[in-house]
PDB file of C-alpha atoms and ligand atoms in Angstrom:
ATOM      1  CA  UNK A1474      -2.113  -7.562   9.604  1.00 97.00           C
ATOM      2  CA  UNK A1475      -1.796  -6.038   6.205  1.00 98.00           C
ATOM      3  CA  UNK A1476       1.984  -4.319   5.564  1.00 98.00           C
ATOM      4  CA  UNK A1477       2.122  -2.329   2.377  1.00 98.00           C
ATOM      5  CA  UNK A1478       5.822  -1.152   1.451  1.00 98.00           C
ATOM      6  CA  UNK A1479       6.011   2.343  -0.266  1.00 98.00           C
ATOM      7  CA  UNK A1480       9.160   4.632  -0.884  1.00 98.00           C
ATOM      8  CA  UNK A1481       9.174   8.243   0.130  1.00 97.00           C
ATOM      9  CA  UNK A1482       8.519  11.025  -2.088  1.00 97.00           C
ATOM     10  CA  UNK A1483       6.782  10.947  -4.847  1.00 97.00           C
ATOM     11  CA  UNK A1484       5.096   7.540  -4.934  1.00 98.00           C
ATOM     12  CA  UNK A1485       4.258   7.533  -1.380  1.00 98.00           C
ATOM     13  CA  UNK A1486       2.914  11.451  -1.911  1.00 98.00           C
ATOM     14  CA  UNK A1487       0.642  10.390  -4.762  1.00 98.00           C
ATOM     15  CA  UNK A1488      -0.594   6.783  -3.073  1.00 98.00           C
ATOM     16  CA  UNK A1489      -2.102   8.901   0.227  1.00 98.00           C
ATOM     17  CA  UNK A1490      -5.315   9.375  -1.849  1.00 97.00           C
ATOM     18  CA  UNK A1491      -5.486   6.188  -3.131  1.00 98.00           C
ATOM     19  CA  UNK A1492      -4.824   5.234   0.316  1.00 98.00           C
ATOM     20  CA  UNK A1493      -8.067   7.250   1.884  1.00 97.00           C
ATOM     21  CA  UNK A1494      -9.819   5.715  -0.795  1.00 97.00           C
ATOM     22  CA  UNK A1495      -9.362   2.167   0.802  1.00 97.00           C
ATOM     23  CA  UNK A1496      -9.994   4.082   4.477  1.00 97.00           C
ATOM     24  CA  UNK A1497      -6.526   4.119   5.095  1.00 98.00           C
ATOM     25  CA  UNK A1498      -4.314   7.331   6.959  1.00 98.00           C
ATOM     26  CA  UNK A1499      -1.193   7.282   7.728  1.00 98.00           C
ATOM     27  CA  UNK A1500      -0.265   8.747  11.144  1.00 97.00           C
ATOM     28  CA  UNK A1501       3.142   9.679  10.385  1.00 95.00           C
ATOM     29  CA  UNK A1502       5.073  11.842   7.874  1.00 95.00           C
ATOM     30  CA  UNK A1503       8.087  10.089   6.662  1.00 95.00           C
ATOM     31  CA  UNK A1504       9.622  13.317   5.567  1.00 96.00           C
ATOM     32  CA  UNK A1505       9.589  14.113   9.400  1.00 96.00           C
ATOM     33  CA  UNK A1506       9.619  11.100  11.171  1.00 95.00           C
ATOM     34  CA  UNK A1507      12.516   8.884  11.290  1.00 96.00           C
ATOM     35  CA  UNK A1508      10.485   5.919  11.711  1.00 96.00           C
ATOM     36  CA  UNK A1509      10.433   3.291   9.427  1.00 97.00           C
ATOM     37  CA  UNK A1510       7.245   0.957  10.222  1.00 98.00           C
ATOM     38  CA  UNK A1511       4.196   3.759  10.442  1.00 98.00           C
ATOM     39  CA  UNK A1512       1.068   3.395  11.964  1.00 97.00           C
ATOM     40  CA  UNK A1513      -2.081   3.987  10.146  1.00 98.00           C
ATOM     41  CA  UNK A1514      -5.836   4.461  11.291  1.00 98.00           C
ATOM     42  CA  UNK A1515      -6.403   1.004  11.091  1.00 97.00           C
ATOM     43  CA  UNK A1516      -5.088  -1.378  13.633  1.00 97.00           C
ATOM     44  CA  UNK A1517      -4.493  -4.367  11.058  1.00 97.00           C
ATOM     45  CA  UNK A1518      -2.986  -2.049   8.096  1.00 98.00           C
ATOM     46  CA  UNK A1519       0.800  -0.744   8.209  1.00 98.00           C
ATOM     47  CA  UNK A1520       3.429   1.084   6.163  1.00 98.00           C
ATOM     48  CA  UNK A1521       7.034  -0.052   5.658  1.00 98.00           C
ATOM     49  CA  UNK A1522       9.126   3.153   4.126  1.00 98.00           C
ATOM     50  CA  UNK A1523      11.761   1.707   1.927  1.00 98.00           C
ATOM     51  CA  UNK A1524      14.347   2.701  -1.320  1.00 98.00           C
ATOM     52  CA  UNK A1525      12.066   2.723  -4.436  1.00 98.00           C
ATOM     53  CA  UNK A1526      14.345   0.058  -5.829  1.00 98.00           C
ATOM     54  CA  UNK A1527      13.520  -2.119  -2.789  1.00 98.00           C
ATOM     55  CA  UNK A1528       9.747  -2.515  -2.689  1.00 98.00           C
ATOM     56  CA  UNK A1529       9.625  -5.215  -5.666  1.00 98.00           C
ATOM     57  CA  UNK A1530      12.147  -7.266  -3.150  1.00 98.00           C
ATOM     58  CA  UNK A1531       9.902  -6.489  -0.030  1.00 98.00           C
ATOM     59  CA  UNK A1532       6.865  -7.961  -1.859  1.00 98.00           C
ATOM     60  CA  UNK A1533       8.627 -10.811  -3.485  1.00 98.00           C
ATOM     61  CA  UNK A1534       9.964 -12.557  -0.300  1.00 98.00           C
ATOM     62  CA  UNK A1535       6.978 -11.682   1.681  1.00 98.00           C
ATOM     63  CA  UNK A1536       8.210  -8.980   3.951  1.00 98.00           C
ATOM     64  CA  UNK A1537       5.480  -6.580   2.851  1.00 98.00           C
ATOM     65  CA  UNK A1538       2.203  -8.042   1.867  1.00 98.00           C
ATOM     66  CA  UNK A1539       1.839  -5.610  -0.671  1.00 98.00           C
ATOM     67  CA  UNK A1540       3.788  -2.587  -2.239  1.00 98.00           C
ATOM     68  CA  UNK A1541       3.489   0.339  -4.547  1.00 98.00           C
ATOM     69  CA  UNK A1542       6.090   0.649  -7.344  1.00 98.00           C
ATOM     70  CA  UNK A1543       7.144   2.449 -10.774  1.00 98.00           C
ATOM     71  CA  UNK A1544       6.655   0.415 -13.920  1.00 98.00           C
ATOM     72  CA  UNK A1545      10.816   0.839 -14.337  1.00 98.00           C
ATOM     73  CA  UNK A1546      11.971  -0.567 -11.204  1.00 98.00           C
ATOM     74  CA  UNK A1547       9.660  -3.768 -11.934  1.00 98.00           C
ATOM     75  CA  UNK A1548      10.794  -4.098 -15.361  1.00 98.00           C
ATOM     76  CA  UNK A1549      14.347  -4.155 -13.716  1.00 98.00           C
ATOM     77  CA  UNK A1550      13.783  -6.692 -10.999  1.00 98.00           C
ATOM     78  CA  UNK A1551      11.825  -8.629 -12.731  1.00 97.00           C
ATOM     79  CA  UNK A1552       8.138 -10.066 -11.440  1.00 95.00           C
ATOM     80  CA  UNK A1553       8.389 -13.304 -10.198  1.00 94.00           C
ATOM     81  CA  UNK A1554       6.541 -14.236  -7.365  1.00 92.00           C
ATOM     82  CA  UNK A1555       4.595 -10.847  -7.934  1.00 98.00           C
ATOM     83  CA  UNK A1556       1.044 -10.455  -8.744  1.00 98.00           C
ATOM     84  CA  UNK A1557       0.066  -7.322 -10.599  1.00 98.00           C
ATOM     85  CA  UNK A1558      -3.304  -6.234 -10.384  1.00 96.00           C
ATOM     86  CA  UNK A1559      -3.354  -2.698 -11.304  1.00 98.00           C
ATOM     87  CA  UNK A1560      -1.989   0.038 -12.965  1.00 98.00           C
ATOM     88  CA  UNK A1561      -2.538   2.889  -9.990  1.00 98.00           C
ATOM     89  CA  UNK A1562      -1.676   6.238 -12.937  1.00 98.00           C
ATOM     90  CA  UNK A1563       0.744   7.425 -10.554  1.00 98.00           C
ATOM     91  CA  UNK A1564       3.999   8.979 -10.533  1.00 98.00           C
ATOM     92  CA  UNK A1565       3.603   9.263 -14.300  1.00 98.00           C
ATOM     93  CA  UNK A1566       6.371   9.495 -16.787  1.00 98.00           C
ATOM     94  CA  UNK A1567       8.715   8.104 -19.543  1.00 98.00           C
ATOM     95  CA  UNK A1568      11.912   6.396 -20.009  1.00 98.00           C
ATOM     96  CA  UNK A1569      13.639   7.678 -22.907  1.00 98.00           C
ATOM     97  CA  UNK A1570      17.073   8.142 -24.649  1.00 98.00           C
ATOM     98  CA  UNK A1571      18.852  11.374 -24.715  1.00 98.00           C
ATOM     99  CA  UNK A1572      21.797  12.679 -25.621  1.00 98.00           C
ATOM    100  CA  UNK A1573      23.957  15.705 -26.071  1.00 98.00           C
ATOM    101  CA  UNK A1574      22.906  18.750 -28.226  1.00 97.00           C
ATOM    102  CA  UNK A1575      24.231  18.606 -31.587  1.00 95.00           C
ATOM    103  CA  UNK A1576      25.501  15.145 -31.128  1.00 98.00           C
ATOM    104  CA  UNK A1577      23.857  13.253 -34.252  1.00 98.00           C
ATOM    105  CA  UNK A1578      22.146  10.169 -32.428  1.00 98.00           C
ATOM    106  CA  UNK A1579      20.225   9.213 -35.944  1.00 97.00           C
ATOM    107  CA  UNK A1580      23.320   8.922 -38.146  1.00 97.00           C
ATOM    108  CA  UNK A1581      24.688   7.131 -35.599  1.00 97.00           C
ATOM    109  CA  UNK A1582      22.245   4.865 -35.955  1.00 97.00           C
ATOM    110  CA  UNK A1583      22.222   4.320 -39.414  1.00 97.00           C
ATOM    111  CA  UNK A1584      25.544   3.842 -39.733  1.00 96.00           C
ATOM    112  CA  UNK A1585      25.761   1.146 -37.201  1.00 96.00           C
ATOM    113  CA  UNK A1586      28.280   2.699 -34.602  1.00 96.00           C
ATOM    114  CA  UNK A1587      28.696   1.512 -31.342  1.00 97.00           C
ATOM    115  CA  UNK A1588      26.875   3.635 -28.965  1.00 98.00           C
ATOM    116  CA  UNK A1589      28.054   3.850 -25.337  1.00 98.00           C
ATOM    117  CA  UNK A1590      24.711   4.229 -22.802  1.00 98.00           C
ATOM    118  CA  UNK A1591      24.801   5.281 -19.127  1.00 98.00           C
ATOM    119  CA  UNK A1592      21.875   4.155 -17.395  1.00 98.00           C
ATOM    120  CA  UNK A1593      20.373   2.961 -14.372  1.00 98.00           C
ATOM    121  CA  UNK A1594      17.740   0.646 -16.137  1.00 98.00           C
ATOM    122  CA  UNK A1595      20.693  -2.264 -17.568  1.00 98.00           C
ATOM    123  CA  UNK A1596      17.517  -4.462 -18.716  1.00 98.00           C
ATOM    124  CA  UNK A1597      15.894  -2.445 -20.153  1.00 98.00           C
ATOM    125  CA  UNK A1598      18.668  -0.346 -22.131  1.00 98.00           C
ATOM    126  CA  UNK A1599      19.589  -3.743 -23.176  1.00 98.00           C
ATOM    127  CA  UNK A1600      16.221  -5.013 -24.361  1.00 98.00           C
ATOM    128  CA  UNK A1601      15.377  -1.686 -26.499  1.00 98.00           C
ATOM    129  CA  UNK A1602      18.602  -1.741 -28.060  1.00 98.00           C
ATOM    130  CA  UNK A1603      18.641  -5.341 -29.065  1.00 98.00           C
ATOM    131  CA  UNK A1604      15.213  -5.300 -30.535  1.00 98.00           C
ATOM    132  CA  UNK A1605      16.533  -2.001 -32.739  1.00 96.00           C
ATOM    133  CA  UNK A1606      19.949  -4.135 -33.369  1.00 97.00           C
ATOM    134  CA  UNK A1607      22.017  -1.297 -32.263  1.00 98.00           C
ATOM    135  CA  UNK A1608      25.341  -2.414 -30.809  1.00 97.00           C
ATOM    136  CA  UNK A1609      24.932  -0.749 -27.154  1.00 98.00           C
ATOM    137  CA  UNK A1610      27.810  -0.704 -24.698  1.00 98.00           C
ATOM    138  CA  UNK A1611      25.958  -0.073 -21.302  1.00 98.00           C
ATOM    139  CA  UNK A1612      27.200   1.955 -18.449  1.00 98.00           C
ATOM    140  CA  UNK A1613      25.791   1.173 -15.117  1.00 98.00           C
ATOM    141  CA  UNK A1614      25.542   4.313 -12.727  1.00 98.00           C
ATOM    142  CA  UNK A1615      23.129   4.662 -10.088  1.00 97.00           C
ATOM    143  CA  UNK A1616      22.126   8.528 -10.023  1.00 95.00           C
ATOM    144  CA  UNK A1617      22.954  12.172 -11.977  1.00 96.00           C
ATOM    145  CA  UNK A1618      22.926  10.414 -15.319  1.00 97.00           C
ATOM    146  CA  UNK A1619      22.861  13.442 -17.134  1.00 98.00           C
ATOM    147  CA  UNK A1620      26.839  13.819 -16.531  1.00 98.00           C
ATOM    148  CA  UNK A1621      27.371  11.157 -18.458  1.00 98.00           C
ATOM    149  CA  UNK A1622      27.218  12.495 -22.030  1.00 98.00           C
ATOM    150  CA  UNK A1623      28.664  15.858 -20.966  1.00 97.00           C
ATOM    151  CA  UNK A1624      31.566  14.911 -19.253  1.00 97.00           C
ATOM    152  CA  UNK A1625      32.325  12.056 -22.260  1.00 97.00           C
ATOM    153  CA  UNK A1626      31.717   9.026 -19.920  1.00 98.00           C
ATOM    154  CA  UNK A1627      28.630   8.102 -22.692  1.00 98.00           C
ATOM    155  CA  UNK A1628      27.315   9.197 -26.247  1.00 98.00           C
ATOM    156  CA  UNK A1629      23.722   8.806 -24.538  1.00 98.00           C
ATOM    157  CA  UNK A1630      21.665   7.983 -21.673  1.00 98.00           C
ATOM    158  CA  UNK A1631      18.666   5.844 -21.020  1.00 98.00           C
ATOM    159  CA  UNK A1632      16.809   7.628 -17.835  1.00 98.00           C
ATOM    160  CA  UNK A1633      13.580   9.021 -16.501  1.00 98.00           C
ATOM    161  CA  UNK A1634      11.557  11.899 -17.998  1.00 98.00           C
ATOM    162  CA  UNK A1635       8.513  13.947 -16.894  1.00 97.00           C
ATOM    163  CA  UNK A1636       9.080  17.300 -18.480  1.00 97.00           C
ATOM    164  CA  UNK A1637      12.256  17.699 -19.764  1.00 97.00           C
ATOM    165  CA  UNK A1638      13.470  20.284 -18.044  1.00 98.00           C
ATOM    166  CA  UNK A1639      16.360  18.353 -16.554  1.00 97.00           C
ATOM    167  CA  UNK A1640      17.419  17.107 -19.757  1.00 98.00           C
ATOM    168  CA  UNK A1641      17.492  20.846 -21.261  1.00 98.00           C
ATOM    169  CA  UNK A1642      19.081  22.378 -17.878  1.00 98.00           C
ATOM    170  CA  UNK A1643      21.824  20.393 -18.918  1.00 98.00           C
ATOM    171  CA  UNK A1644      21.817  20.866 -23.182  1.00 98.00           C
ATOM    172  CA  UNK A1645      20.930  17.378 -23.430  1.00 98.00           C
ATOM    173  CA  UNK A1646      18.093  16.462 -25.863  1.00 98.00           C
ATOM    174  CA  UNK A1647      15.394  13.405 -25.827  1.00 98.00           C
ATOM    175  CA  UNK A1648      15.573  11.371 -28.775  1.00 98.00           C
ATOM    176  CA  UNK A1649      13.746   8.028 -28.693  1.00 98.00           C
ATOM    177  CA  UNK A1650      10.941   7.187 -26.040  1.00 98.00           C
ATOM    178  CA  UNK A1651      11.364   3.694 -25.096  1.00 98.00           C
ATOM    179  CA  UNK A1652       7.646   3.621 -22.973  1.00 98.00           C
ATOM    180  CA  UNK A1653       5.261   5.320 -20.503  1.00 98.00           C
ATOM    181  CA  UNK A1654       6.063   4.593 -17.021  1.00 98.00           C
ATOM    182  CA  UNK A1655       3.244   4.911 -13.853  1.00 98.00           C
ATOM    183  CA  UNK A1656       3.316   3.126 -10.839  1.00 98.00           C
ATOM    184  CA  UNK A1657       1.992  -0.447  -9.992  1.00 98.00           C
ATOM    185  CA  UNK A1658       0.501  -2.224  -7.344  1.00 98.00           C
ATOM    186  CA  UNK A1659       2.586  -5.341  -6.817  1.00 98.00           C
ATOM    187  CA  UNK A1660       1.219  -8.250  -4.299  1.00 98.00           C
ATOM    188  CA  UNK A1661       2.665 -11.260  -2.588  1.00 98.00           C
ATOM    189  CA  UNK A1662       1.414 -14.297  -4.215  1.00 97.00           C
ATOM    190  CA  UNK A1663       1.050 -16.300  -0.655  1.00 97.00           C
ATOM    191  CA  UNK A1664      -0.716 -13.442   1.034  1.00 98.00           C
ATOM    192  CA  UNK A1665      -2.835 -12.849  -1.852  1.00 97.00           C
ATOM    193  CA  UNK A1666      -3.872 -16.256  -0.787  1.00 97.00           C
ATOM    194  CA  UNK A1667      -3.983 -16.462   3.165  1.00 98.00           C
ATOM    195  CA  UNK A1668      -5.189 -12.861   3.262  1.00 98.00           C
ATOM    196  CA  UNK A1669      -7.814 -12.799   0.249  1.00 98.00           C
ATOM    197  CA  UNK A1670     -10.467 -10.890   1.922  1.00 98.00           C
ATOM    198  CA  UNK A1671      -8.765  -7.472   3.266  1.00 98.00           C
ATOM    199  CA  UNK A1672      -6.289  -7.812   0.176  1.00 98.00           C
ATOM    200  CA  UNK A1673      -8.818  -7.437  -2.467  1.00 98.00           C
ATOM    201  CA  UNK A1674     -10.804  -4.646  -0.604  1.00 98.00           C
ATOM    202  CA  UNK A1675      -7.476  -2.926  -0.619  1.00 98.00           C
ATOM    203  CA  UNK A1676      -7.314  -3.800  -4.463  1.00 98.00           C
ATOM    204  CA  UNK A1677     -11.394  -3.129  -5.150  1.00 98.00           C
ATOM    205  CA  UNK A1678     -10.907   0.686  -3.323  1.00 98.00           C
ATOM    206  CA  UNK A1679      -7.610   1.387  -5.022  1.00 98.00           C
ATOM    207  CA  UNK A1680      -9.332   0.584  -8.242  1.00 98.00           C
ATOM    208  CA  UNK A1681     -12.554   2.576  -7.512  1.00 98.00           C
ATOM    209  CA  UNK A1682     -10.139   5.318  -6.926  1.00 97.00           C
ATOM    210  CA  UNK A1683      -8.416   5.275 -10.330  1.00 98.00           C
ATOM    211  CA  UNK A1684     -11.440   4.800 -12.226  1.00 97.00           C
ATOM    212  CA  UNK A1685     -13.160   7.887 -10.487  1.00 96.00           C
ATOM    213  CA  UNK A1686      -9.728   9.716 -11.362  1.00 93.00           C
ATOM    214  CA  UNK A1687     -10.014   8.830 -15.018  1.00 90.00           C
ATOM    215  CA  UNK A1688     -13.691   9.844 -14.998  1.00 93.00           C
ATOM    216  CA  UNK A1689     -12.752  13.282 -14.309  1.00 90.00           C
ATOM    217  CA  UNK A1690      -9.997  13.895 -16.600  1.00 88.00           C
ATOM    218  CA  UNK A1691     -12.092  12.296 -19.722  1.00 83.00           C
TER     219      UNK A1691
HETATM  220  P1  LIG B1846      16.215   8.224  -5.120  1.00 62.34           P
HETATM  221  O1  LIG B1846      15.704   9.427  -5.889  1.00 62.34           O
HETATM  222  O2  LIG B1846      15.985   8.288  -3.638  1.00 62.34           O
HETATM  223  O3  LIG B1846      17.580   7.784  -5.529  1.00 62.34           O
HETATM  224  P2  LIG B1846      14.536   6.759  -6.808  1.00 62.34           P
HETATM  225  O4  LIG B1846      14.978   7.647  -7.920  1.00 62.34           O
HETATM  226  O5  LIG B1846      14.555   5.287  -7.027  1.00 62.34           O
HETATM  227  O6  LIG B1846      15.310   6.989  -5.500  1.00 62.34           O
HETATM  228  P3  LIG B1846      12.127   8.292  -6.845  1.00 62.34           P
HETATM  229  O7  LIG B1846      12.851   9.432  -7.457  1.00 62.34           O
HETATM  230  O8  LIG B1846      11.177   8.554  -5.709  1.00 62.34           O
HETATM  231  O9  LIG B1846      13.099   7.179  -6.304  1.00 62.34           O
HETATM  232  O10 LIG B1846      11.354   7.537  -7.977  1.00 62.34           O
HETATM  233  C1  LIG B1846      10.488   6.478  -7.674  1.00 62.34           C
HETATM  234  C2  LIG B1846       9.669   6.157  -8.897  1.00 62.34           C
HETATM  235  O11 LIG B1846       8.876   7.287  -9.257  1.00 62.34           O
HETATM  236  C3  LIG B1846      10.500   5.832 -10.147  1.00 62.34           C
HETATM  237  O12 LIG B1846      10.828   4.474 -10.166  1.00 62.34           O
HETATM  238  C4  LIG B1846       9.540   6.214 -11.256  1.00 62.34           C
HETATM  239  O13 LIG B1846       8.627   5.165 -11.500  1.00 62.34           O
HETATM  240  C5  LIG B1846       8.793   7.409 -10.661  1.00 62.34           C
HETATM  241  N1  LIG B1846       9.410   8.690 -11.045  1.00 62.34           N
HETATM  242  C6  LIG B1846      10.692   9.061 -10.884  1.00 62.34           C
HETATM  243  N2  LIG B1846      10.912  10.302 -11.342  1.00 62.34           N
HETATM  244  C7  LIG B1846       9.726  10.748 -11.808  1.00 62.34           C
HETATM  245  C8  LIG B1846       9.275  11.991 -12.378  1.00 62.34           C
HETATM  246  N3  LIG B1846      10.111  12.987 -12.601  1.00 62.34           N
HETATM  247  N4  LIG B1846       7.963  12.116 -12.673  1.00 62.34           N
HETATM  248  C9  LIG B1846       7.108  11.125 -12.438  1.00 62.34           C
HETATM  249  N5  LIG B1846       7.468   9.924 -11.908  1.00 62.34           N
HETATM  250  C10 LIG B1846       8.753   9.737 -11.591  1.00 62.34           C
HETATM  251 MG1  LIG B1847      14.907   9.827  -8.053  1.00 62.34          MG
END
């Protein structure tokens, strides 16, 4: 048995295809369905639905063989124990820094103030501030971090962006992009092992499929 974790949403929207590619349906909706284990077309391949910030644990300790997760939530948990062996293109977008219209980020900088950050992503906030040897005060909040400059509670905000239009809904502006994100394919170290064969035919189609992709847009 093969168990791949995957988070509802967007991830688990953009993986079906990559899925098919490797002959693998999944029977159930997780939108509809409260179930949590679902049942593909293939008797020795199934689906855990967990929280996005979960999978990396899932595949770590072995309760999913295999999992599909953003390029930001690994950074966070760190990858031991994890085997990476593709970059899947998915669920594409950027971590950046942004704060509130008219509030002078770049003088700021210059003149070495402390800057207060509200993010979700502590390690890496930490590690982009460091290397620019900014004195950051970090903020940890788990959601809506676009209050965080508008209501005072941060000068800025270190958070997920695909086209902006969050950040402008609420007059907040992007000023620094700390990195591309996309999604990864994460594996178990062990069952990479005990389960080599049906593992890297998993891997092989999954990588067919994102080569074929890039084909297309080139
Ligand atoms: P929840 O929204 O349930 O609190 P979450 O934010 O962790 O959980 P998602 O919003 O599904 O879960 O995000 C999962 C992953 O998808 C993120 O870790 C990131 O890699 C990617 N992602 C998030 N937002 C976007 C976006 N707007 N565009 C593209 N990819 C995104
Ligand atoms: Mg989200």
């Amino acid at each position: 048995m093969i168990t791949l974790a995957l988070s509802k949403g967007r991830i688990f929207d953009e993986a079906l295809p990559l899925l098919q590619a490797a002959d693998i349906v999944v029977l159930d909706d997780p939108e509809k369905s409260r179930k949590l284990i679902l049942d593909t077309n293939r008797p020795d391949v199934r689906v855990l639905v967990v929280r996005a910030t979960d999978v990396p644990t899932y595949v770590q300790y072995g309760g999913a063989d295999m999992g599909i997760t953003g390029l930001d939530t690994l950074l966070e948990h760190g990858s031991d124990g994890l085997y990476q062996p593709l970059d899947l293109q998915i669920a594409q977008c950027r971590i950046s820094v942004a704060v509130r219209e008219g509030f002078d980020y770049a003088s700021s900088v210059r003149q070495g103030s402390r800057l207060t950050v509200a993010t979700k992503y502590m390690a890496i906030a930490r590690e982009f501030f460091a290397a620019k040897g900014v004195h950051a005060d970090l903020v940890k909040l788990y959601g809506s971090m676009e209050l965080a400059p508008l209501t005072g509670l941060a000068d800025a905000i270190v958070d997920l962006v695909s086209t902006g239009g969050t950040l402008r809904a609420n007059h907040l502006v992007e000023v620094e992009h700390i990195m591309d994100i996309s999604s990864r394919l994460v594996v178990n170290q062990a069952a990479l092992k005990l389960k080599q064969a049906p593992i890297r035919r998993i891997i092989d189609a999954f990588n067919g499929a994102v080569q074929r992709r890039m084909e297309v847009k080139a």
